[in-house]
mmCIF file of C-alpha atoms in Angstrom:
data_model
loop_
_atom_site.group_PDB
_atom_site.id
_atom_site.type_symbol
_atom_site.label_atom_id
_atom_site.label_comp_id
_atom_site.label_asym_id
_atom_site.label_seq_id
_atom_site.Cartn_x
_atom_site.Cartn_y
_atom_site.Cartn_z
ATOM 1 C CA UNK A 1 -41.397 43.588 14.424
ATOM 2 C CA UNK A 2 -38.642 44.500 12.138
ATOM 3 C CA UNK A 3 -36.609 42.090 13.953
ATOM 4 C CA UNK A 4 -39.179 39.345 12.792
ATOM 5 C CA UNK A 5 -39.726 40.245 9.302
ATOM 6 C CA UNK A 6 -36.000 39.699 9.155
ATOM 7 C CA UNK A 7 -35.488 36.384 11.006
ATOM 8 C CA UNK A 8 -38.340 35.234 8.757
ATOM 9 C CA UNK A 9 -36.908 36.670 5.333
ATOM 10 C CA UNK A 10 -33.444 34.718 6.627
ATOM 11 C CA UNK A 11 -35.279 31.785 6.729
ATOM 12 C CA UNK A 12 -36.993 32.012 3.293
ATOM 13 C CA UNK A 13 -33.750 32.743 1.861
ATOM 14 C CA UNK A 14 -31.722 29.429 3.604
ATOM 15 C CA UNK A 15 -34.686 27.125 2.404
ATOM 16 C CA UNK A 16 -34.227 28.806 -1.250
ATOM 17 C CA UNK A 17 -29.928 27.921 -1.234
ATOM 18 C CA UNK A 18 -31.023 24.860 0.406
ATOM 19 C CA UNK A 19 -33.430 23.246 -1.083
ATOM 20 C CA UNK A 20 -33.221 24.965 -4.919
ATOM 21 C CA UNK A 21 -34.282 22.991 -8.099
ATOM 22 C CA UNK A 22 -33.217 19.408 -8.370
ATOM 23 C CA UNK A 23 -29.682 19.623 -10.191
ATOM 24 C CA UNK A 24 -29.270 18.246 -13.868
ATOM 25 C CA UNK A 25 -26.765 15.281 -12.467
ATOM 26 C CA UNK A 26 -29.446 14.086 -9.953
ATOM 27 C CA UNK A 27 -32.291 13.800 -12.471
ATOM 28 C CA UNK A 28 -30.085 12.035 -15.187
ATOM 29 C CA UNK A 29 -26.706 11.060 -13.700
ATOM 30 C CA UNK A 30 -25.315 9.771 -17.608
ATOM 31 C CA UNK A 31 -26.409 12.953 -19.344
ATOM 32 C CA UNK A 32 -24.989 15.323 -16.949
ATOM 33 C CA UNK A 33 -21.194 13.281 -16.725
ATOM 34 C CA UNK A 34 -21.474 10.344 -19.327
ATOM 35 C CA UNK A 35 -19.646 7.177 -18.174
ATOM 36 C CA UNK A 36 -17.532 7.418 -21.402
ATOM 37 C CA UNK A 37 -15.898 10.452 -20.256
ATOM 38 C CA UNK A 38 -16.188 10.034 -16.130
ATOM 39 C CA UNK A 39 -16.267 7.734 -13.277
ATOM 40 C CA UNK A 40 -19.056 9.237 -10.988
ATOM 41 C CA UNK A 41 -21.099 8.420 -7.965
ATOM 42 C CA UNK A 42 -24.096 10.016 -5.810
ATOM 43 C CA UNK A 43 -23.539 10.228 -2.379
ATOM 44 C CA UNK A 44 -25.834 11.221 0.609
ATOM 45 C CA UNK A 45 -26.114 11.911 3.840
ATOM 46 C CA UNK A 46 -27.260 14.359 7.092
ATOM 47 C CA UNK A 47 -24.819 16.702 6.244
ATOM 48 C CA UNK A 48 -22.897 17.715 2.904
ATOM 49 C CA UNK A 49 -19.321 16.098 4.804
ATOM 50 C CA UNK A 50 -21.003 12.576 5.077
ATOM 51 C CA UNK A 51 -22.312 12.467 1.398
ATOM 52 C CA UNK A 52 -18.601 13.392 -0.011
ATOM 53 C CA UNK A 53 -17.172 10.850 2.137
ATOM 54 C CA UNK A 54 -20.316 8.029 0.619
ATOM 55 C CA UNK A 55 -19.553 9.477 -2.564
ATOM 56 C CA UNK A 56 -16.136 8.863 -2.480
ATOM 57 C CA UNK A 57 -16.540 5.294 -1.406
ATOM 58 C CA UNK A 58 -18.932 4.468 -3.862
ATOM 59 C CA UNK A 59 -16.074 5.662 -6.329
ATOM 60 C CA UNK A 60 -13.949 3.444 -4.542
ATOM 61 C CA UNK A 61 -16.114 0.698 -4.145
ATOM 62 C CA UNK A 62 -16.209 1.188 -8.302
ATOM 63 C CA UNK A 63 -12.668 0.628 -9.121
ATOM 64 C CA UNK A 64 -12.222 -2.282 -6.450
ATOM 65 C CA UNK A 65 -15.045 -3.974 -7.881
ATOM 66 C CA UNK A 66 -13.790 -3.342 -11.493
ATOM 67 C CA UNK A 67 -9.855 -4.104 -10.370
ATOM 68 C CA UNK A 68 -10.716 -7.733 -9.017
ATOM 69 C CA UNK A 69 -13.147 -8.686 -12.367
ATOM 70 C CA UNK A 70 -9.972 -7.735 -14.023
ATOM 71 C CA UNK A 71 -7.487 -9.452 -11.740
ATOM 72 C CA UNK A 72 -9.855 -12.550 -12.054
ATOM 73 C CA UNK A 73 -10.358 -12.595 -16.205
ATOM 74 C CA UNK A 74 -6.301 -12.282 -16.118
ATOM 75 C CA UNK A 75 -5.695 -15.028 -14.048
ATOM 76 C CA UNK A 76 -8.397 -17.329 -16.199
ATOM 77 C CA UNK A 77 -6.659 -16.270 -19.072
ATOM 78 C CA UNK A 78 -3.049 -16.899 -17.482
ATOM 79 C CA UNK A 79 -4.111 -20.290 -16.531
ATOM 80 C CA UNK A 80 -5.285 -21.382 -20.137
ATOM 81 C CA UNK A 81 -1.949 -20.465 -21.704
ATOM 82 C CA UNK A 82 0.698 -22.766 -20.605
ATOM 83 C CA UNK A 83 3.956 -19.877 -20.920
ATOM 84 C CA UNK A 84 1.725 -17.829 -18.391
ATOM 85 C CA UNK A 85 0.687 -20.381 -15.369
ATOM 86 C CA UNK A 86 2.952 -18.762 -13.122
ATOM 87 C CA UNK A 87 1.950 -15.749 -13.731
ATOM 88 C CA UNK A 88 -1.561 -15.348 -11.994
ATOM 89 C CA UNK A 89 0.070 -16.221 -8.667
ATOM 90 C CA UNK A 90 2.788 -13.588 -9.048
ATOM 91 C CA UNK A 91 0.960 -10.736 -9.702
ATOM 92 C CA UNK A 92 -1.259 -11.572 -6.647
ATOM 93 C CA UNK A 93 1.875 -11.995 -4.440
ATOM 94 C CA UNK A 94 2.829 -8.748 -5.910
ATOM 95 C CA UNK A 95 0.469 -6.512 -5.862
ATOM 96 C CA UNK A 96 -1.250 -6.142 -2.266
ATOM 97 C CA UNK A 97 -4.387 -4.222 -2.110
ATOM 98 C CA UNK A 98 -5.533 -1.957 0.322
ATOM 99 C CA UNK A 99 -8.012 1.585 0.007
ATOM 100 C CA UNK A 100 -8.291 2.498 -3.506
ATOM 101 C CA UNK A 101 -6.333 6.129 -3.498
ATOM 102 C CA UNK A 102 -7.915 8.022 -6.665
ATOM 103 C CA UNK A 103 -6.883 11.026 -8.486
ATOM 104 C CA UNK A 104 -8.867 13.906 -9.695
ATOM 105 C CA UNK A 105 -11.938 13.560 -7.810
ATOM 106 C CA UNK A 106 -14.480 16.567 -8.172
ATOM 107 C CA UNK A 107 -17.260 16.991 -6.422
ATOM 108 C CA UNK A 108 -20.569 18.900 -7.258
ATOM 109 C CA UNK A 109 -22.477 21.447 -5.244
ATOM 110 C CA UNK A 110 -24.605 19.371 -2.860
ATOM 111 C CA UNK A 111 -27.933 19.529 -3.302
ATOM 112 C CA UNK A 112 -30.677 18.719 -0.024
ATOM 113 C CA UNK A 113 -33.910 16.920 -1.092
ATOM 114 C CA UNK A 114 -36.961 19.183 0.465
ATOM 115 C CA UNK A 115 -39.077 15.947 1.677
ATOM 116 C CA UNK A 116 -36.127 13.652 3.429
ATOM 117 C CA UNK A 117 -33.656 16.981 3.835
ATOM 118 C CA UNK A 118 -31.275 14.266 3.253
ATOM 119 C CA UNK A 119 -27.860 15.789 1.632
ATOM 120 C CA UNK A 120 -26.857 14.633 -2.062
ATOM 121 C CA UNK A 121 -23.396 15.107 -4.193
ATOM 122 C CA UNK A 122 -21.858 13.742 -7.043
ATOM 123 C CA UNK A 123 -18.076 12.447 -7.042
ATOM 124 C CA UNK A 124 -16.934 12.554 -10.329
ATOM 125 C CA UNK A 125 -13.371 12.390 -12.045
ATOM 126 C CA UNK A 126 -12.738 13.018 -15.671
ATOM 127 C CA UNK A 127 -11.061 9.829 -16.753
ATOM 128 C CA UNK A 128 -8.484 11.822 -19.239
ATOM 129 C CA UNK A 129 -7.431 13.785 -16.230
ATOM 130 C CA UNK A 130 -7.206 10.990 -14.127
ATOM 131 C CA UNK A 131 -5.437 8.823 -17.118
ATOM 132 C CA UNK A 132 -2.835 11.608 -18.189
ATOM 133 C CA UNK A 133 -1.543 11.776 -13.866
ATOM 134 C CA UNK A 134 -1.474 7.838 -13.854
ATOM 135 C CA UNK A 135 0.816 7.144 -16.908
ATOM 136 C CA UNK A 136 2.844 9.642 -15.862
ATOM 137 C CA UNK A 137 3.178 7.843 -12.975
ATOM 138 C CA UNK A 138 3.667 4.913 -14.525
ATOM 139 C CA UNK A 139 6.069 5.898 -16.721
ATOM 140 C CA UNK A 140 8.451 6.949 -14.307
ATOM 141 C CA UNK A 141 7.601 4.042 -12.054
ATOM 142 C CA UNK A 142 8.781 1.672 -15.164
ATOM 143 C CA UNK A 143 12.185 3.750 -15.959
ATOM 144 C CA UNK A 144 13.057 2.965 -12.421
ATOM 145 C CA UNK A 145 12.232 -0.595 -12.944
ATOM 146 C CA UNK A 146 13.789 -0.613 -15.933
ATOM 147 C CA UNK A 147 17.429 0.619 -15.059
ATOM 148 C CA UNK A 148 17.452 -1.730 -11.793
ATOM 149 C CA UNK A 149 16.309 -4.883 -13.591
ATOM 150 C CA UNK A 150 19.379 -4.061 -15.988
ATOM 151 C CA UNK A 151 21.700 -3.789 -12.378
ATOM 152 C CA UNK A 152 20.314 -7.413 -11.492
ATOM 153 C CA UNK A 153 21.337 -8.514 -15.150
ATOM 154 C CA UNK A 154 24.602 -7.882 -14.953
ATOM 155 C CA UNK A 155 25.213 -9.103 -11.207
ATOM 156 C CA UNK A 156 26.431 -12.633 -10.111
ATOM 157 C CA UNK A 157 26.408 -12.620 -6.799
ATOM 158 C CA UNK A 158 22.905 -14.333 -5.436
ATOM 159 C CA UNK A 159 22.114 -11.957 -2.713
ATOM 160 C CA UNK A 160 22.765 -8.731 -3.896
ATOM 161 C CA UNK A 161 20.816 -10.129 -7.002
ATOM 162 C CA UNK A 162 17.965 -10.825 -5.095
ATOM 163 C CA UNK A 163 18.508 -7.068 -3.350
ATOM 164 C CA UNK A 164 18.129 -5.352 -6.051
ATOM 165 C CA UNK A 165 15.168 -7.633 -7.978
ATOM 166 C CA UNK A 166 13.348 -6.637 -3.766
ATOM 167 C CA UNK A 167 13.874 -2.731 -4.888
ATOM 168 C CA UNK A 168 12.535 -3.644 -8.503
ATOM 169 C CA UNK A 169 9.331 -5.164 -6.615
ATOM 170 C CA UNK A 170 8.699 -2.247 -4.816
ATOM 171 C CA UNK A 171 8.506 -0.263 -7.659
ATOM 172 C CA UNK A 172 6.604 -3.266 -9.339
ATOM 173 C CA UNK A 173 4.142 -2.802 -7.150
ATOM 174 C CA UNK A 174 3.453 0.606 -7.542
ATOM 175 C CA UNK A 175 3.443 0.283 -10.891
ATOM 176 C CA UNK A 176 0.935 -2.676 -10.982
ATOM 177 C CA UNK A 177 -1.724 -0.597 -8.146
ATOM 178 C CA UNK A 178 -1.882 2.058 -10.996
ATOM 179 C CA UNK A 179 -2.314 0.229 -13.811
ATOM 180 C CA UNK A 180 -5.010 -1.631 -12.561
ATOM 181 C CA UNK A 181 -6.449 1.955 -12.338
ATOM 182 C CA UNK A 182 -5.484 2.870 -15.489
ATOM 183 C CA UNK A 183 -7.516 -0.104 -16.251
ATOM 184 C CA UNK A 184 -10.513 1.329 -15.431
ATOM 185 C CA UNK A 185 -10.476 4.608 -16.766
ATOM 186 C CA UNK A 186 -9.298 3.471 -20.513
ATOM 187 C CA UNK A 187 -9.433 -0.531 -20.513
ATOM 188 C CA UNK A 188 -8.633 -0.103 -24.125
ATOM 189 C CA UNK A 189 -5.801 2.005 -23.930
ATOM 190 C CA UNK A 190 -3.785 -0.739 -21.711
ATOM 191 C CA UNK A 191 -2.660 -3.042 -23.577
ATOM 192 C CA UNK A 192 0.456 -1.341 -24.935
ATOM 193 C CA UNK A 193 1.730 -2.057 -21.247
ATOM 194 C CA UNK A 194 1.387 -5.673 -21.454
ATOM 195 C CA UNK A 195 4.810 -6.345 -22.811
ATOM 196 C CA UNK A 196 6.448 -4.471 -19.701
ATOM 197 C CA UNK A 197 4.314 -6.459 -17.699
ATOM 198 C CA UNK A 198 5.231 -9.561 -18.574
ATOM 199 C CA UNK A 199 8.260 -8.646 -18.311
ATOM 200 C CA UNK A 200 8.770 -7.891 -15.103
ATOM 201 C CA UNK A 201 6.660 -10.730 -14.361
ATOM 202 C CA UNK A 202 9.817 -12.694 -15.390
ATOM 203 C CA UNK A 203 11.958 -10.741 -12.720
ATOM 204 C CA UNK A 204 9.399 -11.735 -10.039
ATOM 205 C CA UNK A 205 9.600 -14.827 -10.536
ATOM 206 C CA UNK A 206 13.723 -14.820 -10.558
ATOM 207 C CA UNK A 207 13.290 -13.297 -7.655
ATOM 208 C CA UNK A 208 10.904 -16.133 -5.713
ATOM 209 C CA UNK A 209 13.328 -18.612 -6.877
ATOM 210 C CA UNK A 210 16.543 -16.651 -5.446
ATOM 211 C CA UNK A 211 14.688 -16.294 -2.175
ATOM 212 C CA UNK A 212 14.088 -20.075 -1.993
ATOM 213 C CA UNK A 213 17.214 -20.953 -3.108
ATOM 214 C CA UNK A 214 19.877 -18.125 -1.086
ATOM 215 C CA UNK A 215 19.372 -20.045 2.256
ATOM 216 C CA UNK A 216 20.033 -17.666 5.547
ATOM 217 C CA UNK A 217 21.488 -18.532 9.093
ATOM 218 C CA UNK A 218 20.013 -16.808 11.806
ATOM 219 C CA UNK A 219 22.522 -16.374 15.336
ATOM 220 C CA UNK A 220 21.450 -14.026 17.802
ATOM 221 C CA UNK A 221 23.584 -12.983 20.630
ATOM 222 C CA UNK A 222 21.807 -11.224 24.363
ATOM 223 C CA UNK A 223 18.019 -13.279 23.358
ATOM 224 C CA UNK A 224 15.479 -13.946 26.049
ATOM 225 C CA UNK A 225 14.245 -17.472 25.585
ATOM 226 C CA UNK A 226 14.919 -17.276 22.156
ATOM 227 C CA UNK A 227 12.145 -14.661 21.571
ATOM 228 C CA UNK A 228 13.939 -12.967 19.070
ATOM 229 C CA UNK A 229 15.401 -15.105 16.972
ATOM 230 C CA UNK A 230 11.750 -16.911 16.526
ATOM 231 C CA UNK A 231 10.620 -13.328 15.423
ATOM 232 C CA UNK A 232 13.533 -12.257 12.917
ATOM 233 C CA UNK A 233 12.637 -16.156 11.504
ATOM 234 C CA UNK A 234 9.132 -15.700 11.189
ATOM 235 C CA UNK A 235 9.585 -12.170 9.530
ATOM 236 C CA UNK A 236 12.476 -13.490 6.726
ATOM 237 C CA UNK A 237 10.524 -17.099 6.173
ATOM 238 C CA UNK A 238 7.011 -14.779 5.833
ATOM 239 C CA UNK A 239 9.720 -12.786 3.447
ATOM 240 C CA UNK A 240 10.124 -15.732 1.465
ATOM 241 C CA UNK A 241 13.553 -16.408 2.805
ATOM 242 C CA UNK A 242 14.221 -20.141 3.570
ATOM 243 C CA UNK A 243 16.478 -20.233 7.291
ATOM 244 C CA UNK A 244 18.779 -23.160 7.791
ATOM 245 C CA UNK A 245 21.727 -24.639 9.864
ATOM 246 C CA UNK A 246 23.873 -24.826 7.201
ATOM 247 C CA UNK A 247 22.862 -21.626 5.124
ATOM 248 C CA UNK A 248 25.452 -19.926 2.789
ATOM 249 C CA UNK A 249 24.637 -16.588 4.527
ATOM 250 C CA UNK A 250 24.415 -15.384 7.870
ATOM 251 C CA UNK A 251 22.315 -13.101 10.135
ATOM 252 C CA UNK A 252 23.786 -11.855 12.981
ATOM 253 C CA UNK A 253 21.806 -9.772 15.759
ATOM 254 C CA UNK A 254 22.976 -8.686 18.776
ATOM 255 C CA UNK A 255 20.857 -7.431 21.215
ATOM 256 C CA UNK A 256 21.836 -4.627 24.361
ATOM 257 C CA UNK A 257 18.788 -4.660 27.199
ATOM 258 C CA UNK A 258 20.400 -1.838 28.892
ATOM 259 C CA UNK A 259 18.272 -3.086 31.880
ATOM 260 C CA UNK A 260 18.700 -1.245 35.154
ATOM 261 C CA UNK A 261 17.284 -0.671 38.770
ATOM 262 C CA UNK A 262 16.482 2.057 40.552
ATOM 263 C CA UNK A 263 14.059 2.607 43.665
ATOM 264 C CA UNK A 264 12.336 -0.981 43.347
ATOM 265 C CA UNK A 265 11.596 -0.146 39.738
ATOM 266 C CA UNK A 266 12.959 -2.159 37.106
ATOM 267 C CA UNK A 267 13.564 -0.588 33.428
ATOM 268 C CA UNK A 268 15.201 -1.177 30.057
ATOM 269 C CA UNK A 269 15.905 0.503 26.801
ATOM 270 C CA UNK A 270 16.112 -2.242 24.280
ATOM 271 C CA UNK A 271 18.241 -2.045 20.792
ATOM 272 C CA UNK A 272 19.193 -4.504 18.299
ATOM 273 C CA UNK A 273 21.665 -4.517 15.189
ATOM 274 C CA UNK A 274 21.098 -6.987 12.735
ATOM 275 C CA UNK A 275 24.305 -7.944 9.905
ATOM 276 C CA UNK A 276 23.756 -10.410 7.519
ATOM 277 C CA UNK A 277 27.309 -11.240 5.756
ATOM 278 C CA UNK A 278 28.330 -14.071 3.311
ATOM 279 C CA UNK A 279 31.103 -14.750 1.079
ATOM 280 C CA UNK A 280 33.823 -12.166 3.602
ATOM 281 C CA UNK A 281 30.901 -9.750 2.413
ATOM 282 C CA UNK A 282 28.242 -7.671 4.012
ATOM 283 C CA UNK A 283 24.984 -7.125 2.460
ATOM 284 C CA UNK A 284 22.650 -5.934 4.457
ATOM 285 C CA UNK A 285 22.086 -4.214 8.147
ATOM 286 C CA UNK A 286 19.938 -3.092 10.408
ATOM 287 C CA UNK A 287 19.420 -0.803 13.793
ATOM 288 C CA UNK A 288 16.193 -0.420 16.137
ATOM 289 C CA UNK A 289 16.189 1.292 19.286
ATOM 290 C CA UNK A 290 13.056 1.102 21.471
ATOM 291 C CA UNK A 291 11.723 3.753 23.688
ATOM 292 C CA UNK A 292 12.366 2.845 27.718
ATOM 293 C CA UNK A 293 9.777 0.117 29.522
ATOM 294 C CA UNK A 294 9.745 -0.059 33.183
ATOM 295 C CA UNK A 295 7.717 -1.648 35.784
ATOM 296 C CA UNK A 296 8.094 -2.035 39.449
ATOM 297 C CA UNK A 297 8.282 -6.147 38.645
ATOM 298 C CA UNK A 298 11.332 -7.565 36.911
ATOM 299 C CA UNK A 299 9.360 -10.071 34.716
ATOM 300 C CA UNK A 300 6.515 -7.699 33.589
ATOM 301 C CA UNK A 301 9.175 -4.987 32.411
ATOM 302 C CA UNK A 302 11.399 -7.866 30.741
ATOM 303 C CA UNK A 303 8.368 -8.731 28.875
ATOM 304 C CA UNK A 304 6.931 -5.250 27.754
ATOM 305 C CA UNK A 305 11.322 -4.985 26.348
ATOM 306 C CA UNK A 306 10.994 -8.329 24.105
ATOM 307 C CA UNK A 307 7.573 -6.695 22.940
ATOM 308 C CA UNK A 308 8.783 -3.604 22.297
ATOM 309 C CA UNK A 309 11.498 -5.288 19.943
ATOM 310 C CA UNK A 310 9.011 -7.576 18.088
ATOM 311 C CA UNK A 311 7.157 -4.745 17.455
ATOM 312 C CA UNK A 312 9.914 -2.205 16.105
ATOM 313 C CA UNK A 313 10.849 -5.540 13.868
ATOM 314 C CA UNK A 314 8.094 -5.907 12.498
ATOM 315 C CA UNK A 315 7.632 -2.548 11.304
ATOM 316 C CA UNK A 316 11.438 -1.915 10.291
ATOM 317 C CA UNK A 317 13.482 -4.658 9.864
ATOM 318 C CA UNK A 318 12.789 -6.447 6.412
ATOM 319 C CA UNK A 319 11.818 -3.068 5.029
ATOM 320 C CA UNK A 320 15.544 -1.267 5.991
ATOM 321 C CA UNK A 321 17.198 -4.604 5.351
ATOM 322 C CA UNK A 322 16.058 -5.522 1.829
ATOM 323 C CA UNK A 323 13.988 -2.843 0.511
#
């Protein structure tokens, strides 16, 4: 009996944490966190896991949604001012978006709904939180911009120009993902960044223009049926480079199989080094070594090795080469 009375007073006393009076945020969401002060969202789901993880993308869905009206009403206003045309395109090469990270996100008790038992919470981030860890960001972001873009001022020679306005882009683009955040959370606040902006705007575009104008050989010594030299191509032209016959630079790659044979199974461990010189100079290189492929048929293995390259160059080689 006692043993009843107990299971039954556990049970009174789950349903009372579970299902206790509705919460102030879910009865008036703009009372309880006022979208002056916070960017919030209601999530729900089975469990209190799944409605964080809705809440969260509504939040996300939020500043996407508010990120590309933005991106949109700048490139309208871009294309009605003739000093700006160029602009709109740049900052859409630039800036590349993928899953909105966000900072400072809270998240409320969850709260179950008696009649549906369906799990709620509220995602919330204070926006002068959020704003105070952005600029910071940015700031630093733009005094790293700022001391290579005075590098690229002073230097003559094309390519290592266009190296160092390919490190200022990186940063660029860092710098542009959070102030399109920054954006949202104060859209008032951001326009004493529009002058940097521009700014570097300018560099972007010098550095389109180097790209199409610093025109690159491409030699490579040890391919298989020209496989890799169509690959390093497609990777620098995707890059923006322009390749050519009679380029001023060239790209060298050499390429070492190490193909073997033992017990009717064929196997390789494929590297490359890539050198790009010009000018009695060299800019730029790059090493990839792939893990072994083998195969008990000659042609399978010897394709798996040129895959095995394409794939380390596509995740390595214009990033360690120029960036």
């Amino acid at each position: 009996m006692k043993k009843v009375i107990y299971f039954v007073f556990l049970n009174i006393l789950y349903s009372t944490l579970c299902f206790s009076a509705t919460p102030a945020w879910k009865l008036n969401l703009e009372k309880e966190f006022p979208s002056e002060k916070y960017v919030r969202a209601v999530g729900q789901g089975i469990t209190e896991a799944i409605a964080k993880k809705a809440a969260l993308a509504e939040l996300s869905g939020y500043f996407s949604q508010t990120i590309a009206t933005e991106q949109e009403s700048y490139r309208q206003i871009s294309q009605s001012r003739n000093s700006y045309k160029n602009n709109s395109a740049l900052r859409e090469s630039v800036i590349v978006h993928s899953d909105t990270e966000l900072f400072c996100v809270r998240y409320t008790d969850a709260w179950t709904e008696p009649e549906s038992r369906k799990v709620f919470v509220c995602a919330y981030i204070d926006r002068k939180d959020a704003w105070e860890l952005i600029t910071q960001k940015i700031k630093n972001l733009a005094d790293s911009c700022g001391r290579l873009s005075k590098l690229a001022d002073k230097e003559k020679e094309p390519f290592r120009k266009l190296l160092i306005l390919t490190k200022v882009k990186s940063f660029y683009s860092e710098y542009s993902r959070l102030y399109e955040k920054a954006t949202v959370l104060f859209p008032k606040r951001i326009e004493g960044f529009s002058v940097f902006i521009k700014k570097m705007d300018g560099y972007m575009n010098d550095l389109i223009l180097l790209k199409s104008s610093v025109s690159m050989q491409v030699k490579v010594s040890g391919d298989k049926g020209n496989s890799i030299y169509t690959k390093i191509s497609e990777l620098l032209t995707q890059a923006g480079f322009m390749i050519s016959q009679n380029g001023q630079y060239l790209l060298s790659a050499f390429i070492n199989w190490n193909e073997s044979k033992l017990n009717e199974v064929y196997s390789a461990y494929p590297n490359i080094k890539t050198v790009i010189r010009g000018n009695e100079q060299t800019y730029a290189s790059f090493f990839g070594e792939c893990e072994k492929v083998a195969s008990y048929n000659q042609a399978s293995m010897q394709r798996s090795a040129i895959f095995r390259l394409e794939e380390l160059l596509e995740e390595r080689f214009i990033k360690e080469c120029f960036e």
